[in-house]
N, CA and C atoms as an extended XYZ file, in Angstrom:
510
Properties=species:S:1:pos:R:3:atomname:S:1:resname:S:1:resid:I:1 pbc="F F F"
N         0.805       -1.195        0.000 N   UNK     1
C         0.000        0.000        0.000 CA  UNK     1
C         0.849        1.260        0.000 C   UNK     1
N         2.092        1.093        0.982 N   UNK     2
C         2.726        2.095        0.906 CA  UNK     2
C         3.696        2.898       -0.363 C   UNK     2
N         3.603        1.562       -1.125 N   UNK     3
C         4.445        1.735       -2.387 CA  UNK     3
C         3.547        2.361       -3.609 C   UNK     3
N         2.400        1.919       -3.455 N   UNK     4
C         0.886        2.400       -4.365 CA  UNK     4
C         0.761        3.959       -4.364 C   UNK     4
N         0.981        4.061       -3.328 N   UNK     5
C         0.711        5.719       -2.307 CA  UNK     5
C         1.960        6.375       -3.106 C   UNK     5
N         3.317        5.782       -2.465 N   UNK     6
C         4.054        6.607       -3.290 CA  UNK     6
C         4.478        6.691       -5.173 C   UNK     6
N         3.695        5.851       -5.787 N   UNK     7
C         3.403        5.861       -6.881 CA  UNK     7
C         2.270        6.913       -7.318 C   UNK     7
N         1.591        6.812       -6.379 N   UNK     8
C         0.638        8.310       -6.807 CA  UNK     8
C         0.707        9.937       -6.297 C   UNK     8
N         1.831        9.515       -5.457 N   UNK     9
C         2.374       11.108       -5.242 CA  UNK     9
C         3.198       11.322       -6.892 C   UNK     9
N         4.039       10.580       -7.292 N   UNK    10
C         4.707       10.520       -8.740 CA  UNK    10
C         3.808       10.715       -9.508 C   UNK    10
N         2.153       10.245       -9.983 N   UNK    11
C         1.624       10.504      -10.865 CA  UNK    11
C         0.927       11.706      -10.370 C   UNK    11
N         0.700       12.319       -9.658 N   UNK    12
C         0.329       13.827       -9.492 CA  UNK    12
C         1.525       14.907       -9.229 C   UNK    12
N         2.634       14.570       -8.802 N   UNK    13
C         3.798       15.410       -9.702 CA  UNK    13
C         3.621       15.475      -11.367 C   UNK    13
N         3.213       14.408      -11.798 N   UNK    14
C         3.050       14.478      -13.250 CA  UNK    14
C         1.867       15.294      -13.868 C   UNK    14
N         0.727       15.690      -13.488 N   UNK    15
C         0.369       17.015      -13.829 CA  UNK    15
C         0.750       18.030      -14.236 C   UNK    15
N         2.112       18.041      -13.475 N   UNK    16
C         2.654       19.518      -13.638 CA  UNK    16
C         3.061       19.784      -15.051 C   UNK    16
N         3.337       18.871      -15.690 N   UNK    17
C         4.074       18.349      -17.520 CA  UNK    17
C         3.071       18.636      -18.376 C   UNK    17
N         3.147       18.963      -19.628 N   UNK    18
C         1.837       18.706      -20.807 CA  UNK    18
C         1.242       17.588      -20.871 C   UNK    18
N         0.423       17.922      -21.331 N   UNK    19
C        -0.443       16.434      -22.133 CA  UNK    19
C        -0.289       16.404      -23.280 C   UNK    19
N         0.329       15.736      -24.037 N   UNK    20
C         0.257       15.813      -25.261 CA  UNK    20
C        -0.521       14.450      -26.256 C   UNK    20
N        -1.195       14.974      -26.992 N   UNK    21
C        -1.920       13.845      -27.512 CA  UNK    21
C        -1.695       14.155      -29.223 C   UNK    21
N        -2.085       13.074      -30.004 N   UNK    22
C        -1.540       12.815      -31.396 CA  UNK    22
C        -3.029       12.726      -32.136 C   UNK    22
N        -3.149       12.989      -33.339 N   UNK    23
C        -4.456       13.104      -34.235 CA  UNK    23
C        -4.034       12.907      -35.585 C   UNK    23
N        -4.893       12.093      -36.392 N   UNK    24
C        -4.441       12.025      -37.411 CA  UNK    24
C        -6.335       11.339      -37.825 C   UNK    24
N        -6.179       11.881      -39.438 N   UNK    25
C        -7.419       11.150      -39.963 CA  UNK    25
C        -7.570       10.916      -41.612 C   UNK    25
N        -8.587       10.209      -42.101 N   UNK    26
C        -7.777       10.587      -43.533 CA  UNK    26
C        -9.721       10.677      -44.264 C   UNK    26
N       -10.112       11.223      -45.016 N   UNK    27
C       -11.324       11.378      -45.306 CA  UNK    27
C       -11.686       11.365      -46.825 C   UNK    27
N       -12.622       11.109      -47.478 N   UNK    28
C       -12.626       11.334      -48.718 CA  UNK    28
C       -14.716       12.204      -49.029 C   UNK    28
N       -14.745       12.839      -49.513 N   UNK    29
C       -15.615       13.470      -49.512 CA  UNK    29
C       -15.769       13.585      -51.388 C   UNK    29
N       -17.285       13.371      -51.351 N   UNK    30
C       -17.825       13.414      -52.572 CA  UNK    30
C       -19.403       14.494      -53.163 C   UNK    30
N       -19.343       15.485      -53.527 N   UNK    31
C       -20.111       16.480      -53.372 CA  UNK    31
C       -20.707       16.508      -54.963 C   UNK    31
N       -22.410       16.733      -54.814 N   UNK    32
C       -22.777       16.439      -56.247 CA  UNK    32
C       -23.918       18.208      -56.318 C   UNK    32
N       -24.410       18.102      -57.416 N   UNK    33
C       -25.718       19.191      -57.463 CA  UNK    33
C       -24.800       20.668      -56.582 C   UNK    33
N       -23.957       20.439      -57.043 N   UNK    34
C       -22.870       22.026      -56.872 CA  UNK    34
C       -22.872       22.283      -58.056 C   UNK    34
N       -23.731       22.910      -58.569 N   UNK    35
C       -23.714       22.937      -60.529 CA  UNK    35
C       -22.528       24.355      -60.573 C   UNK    35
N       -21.844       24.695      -61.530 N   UNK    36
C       -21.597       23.712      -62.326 CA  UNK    36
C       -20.136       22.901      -61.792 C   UNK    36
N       -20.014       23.050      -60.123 N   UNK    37
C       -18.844       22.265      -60.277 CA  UNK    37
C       -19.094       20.780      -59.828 C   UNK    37
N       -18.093       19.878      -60.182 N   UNK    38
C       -18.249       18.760      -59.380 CA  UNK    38
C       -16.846       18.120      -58.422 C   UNK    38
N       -16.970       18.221      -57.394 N   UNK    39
C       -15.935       18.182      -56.213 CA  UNK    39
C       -15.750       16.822      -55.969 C   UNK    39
N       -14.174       16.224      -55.793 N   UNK    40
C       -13.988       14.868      -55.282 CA  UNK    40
C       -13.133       15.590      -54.623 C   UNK    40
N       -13.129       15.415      -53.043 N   UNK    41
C       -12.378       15.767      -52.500 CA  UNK    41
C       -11.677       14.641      -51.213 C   UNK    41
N       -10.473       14.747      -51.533 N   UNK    42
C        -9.593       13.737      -50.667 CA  UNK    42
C        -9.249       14.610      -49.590 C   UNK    42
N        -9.476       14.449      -47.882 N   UNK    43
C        -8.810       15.304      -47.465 CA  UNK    43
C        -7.763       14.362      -46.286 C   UNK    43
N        -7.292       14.673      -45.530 N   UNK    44
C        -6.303       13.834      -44.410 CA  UNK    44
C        -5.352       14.646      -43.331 C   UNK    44
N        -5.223       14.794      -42.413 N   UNK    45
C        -5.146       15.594      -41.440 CA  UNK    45
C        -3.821       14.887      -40.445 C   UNK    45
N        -3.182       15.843      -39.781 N   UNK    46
C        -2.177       14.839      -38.932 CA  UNK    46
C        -1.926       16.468      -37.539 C   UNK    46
N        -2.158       15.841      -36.473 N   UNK    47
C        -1.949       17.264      -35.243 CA  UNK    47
C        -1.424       16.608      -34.294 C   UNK    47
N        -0.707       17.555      -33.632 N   UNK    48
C        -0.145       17.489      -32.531 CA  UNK    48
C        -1.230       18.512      -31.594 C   UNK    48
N        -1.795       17.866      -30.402 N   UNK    49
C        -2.434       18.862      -29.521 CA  UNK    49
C        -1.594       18.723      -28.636 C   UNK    49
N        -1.289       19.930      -27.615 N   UNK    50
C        -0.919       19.918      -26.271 CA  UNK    50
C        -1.347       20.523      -24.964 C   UNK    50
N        -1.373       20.066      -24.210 N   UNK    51
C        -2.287       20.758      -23.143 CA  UNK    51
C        -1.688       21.191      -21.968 C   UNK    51
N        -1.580       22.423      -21.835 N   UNK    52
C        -0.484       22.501      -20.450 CA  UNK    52
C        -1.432       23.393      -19.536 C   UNK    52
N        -1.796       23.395      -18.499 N   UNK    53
C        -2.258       23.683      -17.570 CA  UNK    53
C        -1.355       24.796      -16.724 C   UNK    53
N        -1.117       26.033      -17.166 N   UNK    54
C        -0.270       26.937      -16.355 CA  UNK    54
C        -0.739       27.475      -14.974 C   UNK    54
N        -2.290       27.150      -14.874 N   UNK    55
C        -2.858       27.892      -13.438 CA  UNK    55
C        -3.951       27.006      -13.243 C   UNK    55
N        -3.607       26.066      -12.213 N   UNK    56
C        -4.805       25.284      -11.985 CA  UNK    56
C        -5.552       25.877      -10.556 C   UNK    56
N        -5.193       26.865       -9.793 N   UNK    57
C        -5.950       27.226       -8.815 CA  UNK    57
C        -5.259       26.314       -7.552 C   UNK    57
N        -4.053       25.731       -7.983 N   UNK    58
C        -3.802       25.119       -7.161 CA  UNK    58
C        -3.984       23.810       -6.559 C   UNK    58
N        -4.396       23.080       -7.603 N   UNK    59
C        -4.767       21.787       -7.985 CA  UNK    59
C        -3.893       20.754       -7.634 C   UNK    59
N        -3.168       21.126       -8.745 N   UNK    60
C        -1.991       19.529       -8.841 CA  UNK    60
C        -1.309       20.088       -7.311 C   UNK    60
N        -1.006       20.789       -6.228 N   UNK    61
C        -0.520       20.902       -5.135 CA  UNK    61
C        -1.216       20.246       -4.051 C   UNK    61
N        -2.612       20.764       -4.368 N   UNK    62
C        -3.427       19.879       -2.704 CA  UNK    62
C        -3.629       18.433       -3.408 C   UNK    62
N        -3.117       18.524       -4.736 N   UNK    63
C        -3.418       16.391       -5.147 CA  UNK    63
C        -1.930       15.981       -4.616 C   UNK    63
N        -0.903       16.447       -5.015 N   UNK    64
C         0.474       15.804       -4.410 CA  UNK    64
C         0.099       15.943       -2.884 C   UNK    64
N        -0.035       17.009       -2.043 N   UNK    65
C        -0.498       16.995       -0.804 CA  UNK    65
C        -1.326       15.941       -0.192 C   UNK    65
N        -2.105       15.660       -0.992 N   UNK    66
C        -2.977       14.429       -0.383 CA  UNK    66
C        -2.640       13.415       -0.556 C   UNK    66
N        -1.899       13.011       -1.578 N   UNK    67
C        -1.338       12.222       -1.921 CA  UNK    67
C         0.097       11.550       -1.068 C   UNK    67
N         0.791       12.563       -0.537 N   UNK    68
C         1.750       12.342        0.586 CA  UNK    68
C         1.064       12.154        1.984 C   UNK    68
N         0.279       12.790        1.721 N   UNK    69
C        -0.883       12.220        3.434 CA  UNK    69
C        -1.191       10.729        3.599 C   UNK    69
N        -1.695       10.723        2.200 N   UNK    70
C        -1.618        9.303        2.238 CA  UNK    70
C        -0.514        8.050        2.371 C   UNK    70
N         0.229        8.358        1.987 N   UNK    71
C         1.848        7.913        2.128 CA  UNK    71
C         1.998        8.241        3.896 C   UNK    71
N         2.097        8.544        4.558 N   UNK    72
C         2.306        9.063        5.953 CA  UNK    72
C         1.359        8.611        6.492 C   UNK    72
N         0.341        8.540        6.215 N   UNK    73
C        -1.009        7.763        7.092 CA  UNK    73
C        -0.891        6.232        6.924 C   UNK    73
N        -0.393        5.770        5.888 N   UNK    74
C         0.191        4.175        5.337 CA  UNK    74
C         1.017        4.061        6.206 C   UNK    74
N         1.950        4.854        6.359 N   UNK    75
C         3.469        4.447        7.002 CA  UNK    75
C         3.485        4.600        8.533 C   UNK    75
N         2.575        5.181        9.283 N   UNK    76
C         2.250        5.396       10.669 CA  UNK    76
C         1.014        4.283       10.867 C   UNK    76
N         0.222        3.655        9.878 N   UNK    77
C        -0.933        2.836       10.262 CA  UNK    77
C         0.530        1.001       10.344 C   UNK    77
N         1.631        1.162        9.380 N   UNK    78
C         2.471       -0.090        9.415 CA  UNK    78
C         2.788        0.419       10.651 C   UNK    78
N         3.082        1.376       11.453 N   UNK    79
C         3.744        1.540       12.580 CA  UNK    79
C         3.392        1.282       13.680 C   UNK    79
N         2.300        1.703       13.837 N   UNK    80
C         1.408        1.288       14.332 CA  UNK    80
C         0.912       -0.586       14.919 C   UNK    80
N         1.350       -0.851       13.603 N   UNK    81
C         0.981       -2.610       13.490 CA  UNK    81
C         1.910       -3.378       14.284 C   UNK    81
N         3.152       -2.829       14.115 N   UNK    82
C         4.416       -3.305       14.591 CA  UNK    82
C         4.668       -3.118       15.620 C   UNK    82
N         4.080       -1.953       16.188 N   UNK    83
C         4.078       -1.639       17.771 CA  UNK    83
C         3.527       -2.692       18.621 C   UNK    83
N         1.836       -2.602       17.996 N   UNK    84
C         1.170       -3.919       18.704 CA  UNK    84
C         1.547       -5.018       18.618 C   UNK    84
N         1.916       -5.621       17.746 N   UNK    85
C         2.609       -6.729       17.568 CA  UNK    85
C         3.676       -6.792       18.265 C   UNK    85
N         4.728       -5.908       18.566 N   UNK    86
C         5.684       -6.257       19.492 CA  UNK    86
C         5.177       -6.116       20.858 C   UNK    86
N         4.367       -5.092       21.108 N   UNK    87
C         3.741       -5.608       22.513 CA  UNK    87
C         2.912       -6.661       23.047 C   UNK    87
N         2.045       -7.286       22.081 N   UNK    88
C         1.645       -8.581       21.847 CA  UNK    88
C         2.889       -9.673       22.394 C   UNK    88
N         3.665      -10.043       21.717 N   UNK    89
C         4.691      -10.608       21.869 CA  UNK    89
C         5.638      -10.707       23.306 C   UNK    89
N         6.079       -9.296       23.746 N   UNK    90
C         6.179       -8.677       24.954 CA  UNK    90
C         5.450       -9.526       25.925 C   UNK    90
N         3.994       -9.236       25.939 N   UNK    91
C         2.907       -9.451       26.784 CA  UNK    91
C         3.045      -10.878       26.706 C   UNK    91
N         3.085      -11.688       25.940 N   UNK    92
C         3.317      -12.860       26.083 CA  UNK    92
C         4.821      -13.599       26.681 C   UNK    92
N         5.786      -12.956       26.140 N   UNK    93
C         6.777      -13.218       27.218 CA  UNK    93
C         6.729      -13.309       28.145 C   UNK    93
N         6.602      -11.892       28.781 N   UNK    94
C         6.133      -11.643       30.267 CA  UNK    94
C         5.485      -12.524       30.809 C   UNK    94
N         4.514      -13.063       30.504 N   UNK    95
C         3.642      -14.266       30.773 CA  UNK    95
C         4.290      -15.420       30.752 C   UNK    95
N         5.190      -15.650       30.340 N   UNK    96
C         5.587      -16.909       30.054 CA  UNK    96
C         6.903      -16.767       31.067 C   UNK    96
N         7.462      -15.803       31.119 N   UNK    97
C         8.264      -15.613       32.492 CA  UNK    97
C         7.498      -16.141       33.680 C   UNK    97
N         6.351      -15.112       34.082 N   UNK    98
C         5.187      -15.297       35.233 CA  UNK    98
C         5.322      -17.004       35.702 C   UNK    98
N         4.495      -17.793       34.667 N   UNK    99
C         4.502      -18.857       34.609 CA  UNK    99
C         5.469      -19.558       34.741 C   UNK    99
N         6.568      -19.494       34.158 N   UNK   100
C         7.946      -20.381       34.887 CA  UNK   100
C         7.968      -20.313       36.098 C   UNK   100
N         8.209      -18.939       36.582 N   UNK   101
C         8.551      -18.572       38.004 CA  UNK   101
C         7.460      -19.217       38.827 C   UNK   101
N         6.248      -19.504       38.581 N   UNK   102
C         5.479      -20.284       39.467 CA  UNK   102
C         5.592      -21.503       39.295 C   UNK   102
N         5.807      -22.251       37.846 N   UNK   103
C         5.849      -23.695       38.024 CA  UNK   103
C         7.106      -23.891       38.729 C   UNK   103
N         7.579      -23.113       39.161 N   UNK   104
C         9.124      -23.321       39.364 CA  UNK   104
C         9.026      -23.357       41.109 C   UNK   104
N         8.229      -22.508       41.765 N   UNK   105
C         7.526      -22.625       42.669 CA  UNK   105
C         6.564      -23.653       43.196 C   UNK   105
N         5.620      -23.746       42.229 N   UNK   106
C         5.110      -25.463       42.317 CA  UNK   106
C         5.914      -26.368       42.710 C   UNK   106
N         6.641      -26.348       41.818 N   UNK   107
C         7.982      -27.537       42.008 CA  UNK   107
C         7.851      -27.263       43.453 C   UNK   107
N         8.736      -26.751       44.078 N   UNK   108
C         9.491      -26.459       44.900 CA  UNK   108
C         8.521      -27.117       46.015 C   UNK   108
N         7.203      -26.201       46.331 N   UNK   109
C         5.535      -26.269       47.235 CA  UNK   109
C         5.760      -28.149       47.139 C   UNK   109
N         5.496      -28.798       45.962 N   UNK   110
C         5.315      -30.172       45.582 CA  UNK   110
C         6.272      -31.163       46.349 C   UNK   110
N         7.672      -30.821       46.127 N   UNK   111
C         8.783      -31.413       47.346 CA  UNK   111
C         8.986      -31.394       48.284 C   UNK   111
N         8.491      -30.112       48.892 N   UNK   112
C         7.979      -30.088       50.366 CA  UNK   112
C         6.958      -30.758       50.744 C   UNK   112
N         6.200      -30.105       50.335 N   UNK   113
C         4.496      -31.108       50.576 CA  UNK   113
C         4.935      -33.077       50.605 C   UNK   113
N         5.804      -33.391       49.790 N   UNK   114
C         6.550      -34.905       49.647 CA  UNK   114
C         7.244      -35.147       51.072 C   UNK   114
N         7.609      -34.291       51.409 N   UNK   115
C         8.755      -34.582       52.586 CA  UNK   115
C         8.510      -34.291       53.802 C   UNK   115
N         7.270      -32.993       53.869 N   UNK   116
C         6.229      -33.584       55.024 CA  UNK   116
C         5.466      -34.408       55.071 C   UNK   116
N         4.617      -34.914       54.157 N   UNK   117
C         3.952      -36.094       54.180 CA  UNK   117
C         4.845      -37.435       54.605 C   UNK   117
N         6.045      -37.482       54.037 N   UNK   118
C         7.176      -37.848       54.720 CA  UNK   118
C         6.805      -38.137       55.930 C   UNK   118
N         7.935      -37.418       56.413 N   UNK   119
C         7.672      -37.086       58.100 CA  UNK   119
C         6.760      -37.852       58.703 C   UNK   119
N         5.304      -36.983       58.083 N   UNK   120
C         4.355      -37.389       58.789 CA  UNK   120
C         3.653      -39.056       58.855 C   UNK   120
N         4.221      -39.840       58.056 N   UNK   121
C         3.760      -40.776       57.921 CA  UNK   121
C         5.218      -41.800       58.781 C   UNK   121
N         6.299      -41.463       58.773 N   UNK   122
C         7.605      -41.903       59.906 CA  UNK   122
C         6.653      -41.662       60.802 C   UNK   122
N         6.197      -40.669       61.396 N   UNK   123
C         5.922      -40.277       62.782 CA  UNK   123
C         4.524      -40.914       63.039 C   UNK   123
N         3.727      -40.666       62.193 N   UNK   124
C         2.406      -42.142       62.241 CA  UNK   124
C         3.217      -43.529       62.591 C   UNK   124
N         3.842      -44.220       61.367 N   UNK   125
C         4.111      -45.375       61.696 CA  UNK   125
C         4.666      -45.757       63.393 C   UNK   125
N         5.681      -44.350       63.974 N   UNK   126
C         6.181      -44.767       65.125 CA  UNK   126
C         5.349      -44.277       65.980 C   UNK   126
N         3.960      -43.857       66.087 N   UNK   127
C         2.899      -43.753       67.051 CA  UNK   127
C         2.403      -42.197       67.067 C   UNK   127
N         3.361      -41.400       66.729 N   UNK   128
C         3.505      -40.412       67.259 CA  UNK   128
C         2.426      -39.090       67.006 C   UNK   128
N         2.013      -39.470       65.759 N   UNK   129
C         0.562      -38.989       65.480 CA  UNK   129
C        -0.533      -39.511       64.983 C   UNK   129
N        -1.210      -38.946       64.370 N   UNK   130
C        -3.047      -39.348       64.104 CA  UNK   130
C        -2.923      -39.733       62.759 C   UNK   130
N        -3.281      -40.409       62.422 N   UNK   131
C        -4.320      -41.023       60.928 CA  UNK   131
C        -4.785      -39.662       60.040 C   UNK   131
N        -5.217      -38.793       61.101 N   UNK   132
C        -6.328      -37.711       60.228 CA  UNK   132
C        -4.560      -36.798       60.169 C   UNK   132
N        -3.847      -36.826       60.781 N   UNK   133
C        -2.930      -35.809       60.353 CA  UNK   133
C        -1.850      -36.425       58.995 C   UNK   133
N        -2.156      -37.584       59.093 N   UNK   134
C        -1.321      -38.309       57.971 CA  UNK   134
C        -2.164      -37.998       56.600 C   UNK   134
N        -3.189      -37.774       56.853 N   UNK   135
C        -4.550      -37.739       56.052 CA  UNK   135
C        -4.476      -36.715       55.082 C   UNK   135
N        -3.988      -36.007       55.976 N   UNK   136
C        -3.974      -34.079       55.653 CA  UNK   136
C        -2.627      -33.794       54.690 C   UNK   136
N        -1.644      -34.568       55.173 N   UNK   137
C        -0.401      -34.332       54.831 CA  UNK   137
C        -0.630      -35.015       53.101 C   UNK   137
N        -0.886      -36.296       53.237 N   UNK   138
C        -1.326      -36.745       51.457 CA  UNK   138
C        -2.326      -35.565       50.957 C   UNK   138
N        -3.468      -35.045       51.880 N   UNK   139
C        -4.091      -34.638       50.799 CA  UNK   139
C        -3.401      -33.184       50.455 C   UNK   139
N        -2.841      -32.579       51.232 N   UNK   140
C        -1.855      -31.371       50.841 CA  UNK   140
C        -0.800      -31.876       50.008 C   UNK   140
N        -0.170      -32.906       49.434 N   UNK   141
C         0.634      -33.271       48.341 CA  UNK   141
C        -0.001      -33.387       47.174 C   UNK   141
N        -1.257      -34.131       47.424 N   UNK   142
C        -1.906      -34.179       46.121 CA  UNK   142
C        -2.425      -32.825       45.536 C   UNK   142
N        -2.769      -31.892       46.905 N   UNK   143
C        -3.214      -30.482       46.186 CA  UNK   143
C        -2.345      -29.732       45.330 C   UNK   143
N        -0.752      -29.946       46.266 N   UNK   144
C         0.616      -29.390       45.457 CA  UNK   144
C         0.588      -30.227       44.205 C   UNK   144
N         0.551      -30.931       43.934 N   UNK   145
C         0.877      -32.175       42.536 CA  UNK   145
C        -0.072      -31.555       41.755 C   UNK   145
N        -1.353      -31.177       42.108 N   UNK   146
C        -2.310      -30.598       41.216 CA  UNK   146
C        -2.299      -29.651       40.510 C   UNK   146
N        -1.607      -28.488       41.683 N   UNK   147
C        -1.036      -27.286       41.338 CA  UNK   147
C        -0.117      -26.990       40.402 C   UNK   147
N         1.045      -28.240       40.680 N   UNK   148
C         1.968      -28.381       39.808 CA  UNK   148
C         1.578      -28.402       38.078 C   UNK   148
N         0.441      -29.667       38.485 N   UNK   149
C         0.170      -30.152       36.872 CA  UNK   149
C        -0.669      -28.881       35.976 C   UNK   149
N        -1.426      -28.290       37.118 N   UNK   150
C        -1.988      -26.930       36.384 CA  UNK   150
C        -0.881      -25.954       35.653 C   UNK   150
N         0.025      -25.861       36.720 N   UNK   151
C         1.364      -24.647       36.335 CA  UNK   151
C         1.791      -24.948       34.775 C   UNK   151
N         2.227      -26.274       34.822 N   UNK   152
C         2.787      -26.789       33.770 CA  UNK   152
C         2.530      -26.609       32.430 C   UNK   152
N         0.505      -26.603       32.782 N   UNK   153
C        -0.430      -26.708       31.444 CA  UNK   153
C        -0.258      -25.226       31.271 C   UNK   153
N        -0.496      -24.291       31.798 N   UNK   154
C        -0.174      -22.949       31.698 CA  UNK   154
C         0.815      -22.258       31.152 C   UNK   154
N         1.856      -22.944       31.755 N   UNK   155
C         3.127      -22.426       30.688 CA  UNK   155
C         3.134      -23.202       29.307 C   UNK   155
N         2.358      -24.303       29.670 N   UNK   156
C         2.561      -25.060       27.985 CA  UNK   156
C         1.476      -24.091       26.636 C   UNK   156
N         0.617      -23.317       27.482 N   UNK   157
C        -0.366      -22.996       26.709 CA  UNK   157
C         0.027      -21.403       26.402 C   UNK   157
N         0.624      -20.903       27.116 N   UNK   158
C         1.775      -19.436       26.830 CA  UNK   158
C         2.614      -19.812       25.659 C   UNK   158
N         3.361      -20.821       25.738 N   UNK   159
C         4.543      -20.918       25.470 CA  UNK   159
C         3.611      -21.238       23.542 C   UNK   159
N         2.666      -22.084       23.489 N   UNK   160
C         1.872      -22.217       22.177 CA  UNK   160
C         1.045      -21.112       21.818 C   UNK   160
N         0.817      -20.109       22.702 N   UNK   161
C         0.220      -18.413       22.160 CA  UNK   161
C         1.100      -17.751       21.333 C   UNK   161
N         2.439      -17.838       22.500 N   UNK   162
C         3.085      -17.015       22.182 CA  UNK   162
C         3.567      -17.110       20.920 C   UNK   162
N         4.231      -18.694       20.660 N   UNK   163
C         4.474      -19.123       19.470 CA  UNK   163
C         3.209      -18.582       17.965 C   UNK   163
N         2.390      -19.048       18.023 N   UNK   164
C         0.895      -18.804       17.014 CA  UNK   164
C         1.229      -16.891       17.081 C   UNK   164
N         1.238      -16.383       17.945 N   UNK   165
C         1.447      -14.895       17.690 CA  UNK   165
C         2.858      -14.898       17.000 C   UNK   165
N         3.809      -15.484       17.131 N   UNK   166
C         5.135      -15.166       16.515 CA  UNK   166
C         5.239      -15.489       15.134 C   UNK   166
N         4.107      -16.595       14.540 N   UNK   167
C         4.258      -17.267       13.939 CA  UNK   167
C         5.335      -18.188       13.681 C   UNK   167
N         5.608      -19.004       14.641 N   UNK   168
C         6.497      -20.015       14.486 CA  UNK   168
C         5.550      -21.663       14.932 C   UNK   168
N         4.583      -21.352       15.338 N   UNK   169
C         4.108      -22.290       15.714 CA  UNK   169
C         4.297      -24.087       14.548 C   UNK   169
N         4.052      -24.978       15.258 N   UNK   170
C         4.410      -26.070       14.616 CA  UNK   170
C         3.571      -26.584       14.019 C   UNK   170
């Protein structure tokens, strides 16, 4: 578009030049009851017209003018595109940072949650606590494990945005 645009700032600079156009014709004419003459007439013609426009009121200026507007409104609307698009992109990074840093956290929540349940099930077996606290401790691992598996899907589903916005996707 932008190249169209500046192709038509060039053809309205071209106003400013003649027009010149070419004529040519060739005729034969036959004329009767012209008493007493009688006319065969061959005739044939060849012109050069030219047309130059010395005062248009200012014409061919507000057409190049608009014509570069348009060129500048093209080239700020691509700018435009590229902006969003890199903040698009951006925004998805960022996100995909976010998301590490928590599955990364998950992790972390998930191995603990393993190693108290741990504990807590040593310290069941040797008397030392309750059933319902052993209880608690699995079901707080399984909540971390859950968490985990959510994190994971999250960054997997960033990481395939982001891609489809980059266009690299597979």
């Amino acid at each position: 578009g932008i190249r169209a645009a500046e192709e038509n700032v060039r053809a309205a600079r071209g106003a400013h030049w003649p027009t010149l156009a070419l004529t040519a014709g060739y005729d034969y004419e036959h004329a009767r009851n012209l008493a007493p003459f009688n006319l065969n007439n061959k005739t044939s013609h060849v012109g050069v017209v030219a047309v130059w426009d010395i005062f248009a009121g200012g014409l061919h200026e507000a057409t190049i003018a608009e014509a570069k507007a348009r060129v500048r409104q093209l080239a700020q609307q691509r700018q435009r595109l590229i902006l969003a698009i890199a903040a698009e992109l951006r925004q998805y990074h960022d996100s995909a940072e976010v998301a590490l840093a928590t599955l990364e956290l998950q992790q972390e929540a998930c191995e603990l949650s393993a190693r108290v349940r741990d504990d807590v099930q040593k310290a069941y077996q040797a008397g030392s606590t309750t059933l319902t606290r052993l209880n608690e401790a699995q079901t707080d691992l399984v909540r971390a494990e859950g968490s985990l598996a959510a994190a994971r899907i999250q960054l997997r589903q960033i990481i395939e945005e982001f891609q489809l916005a980059a266009g690299t996707a597979r």
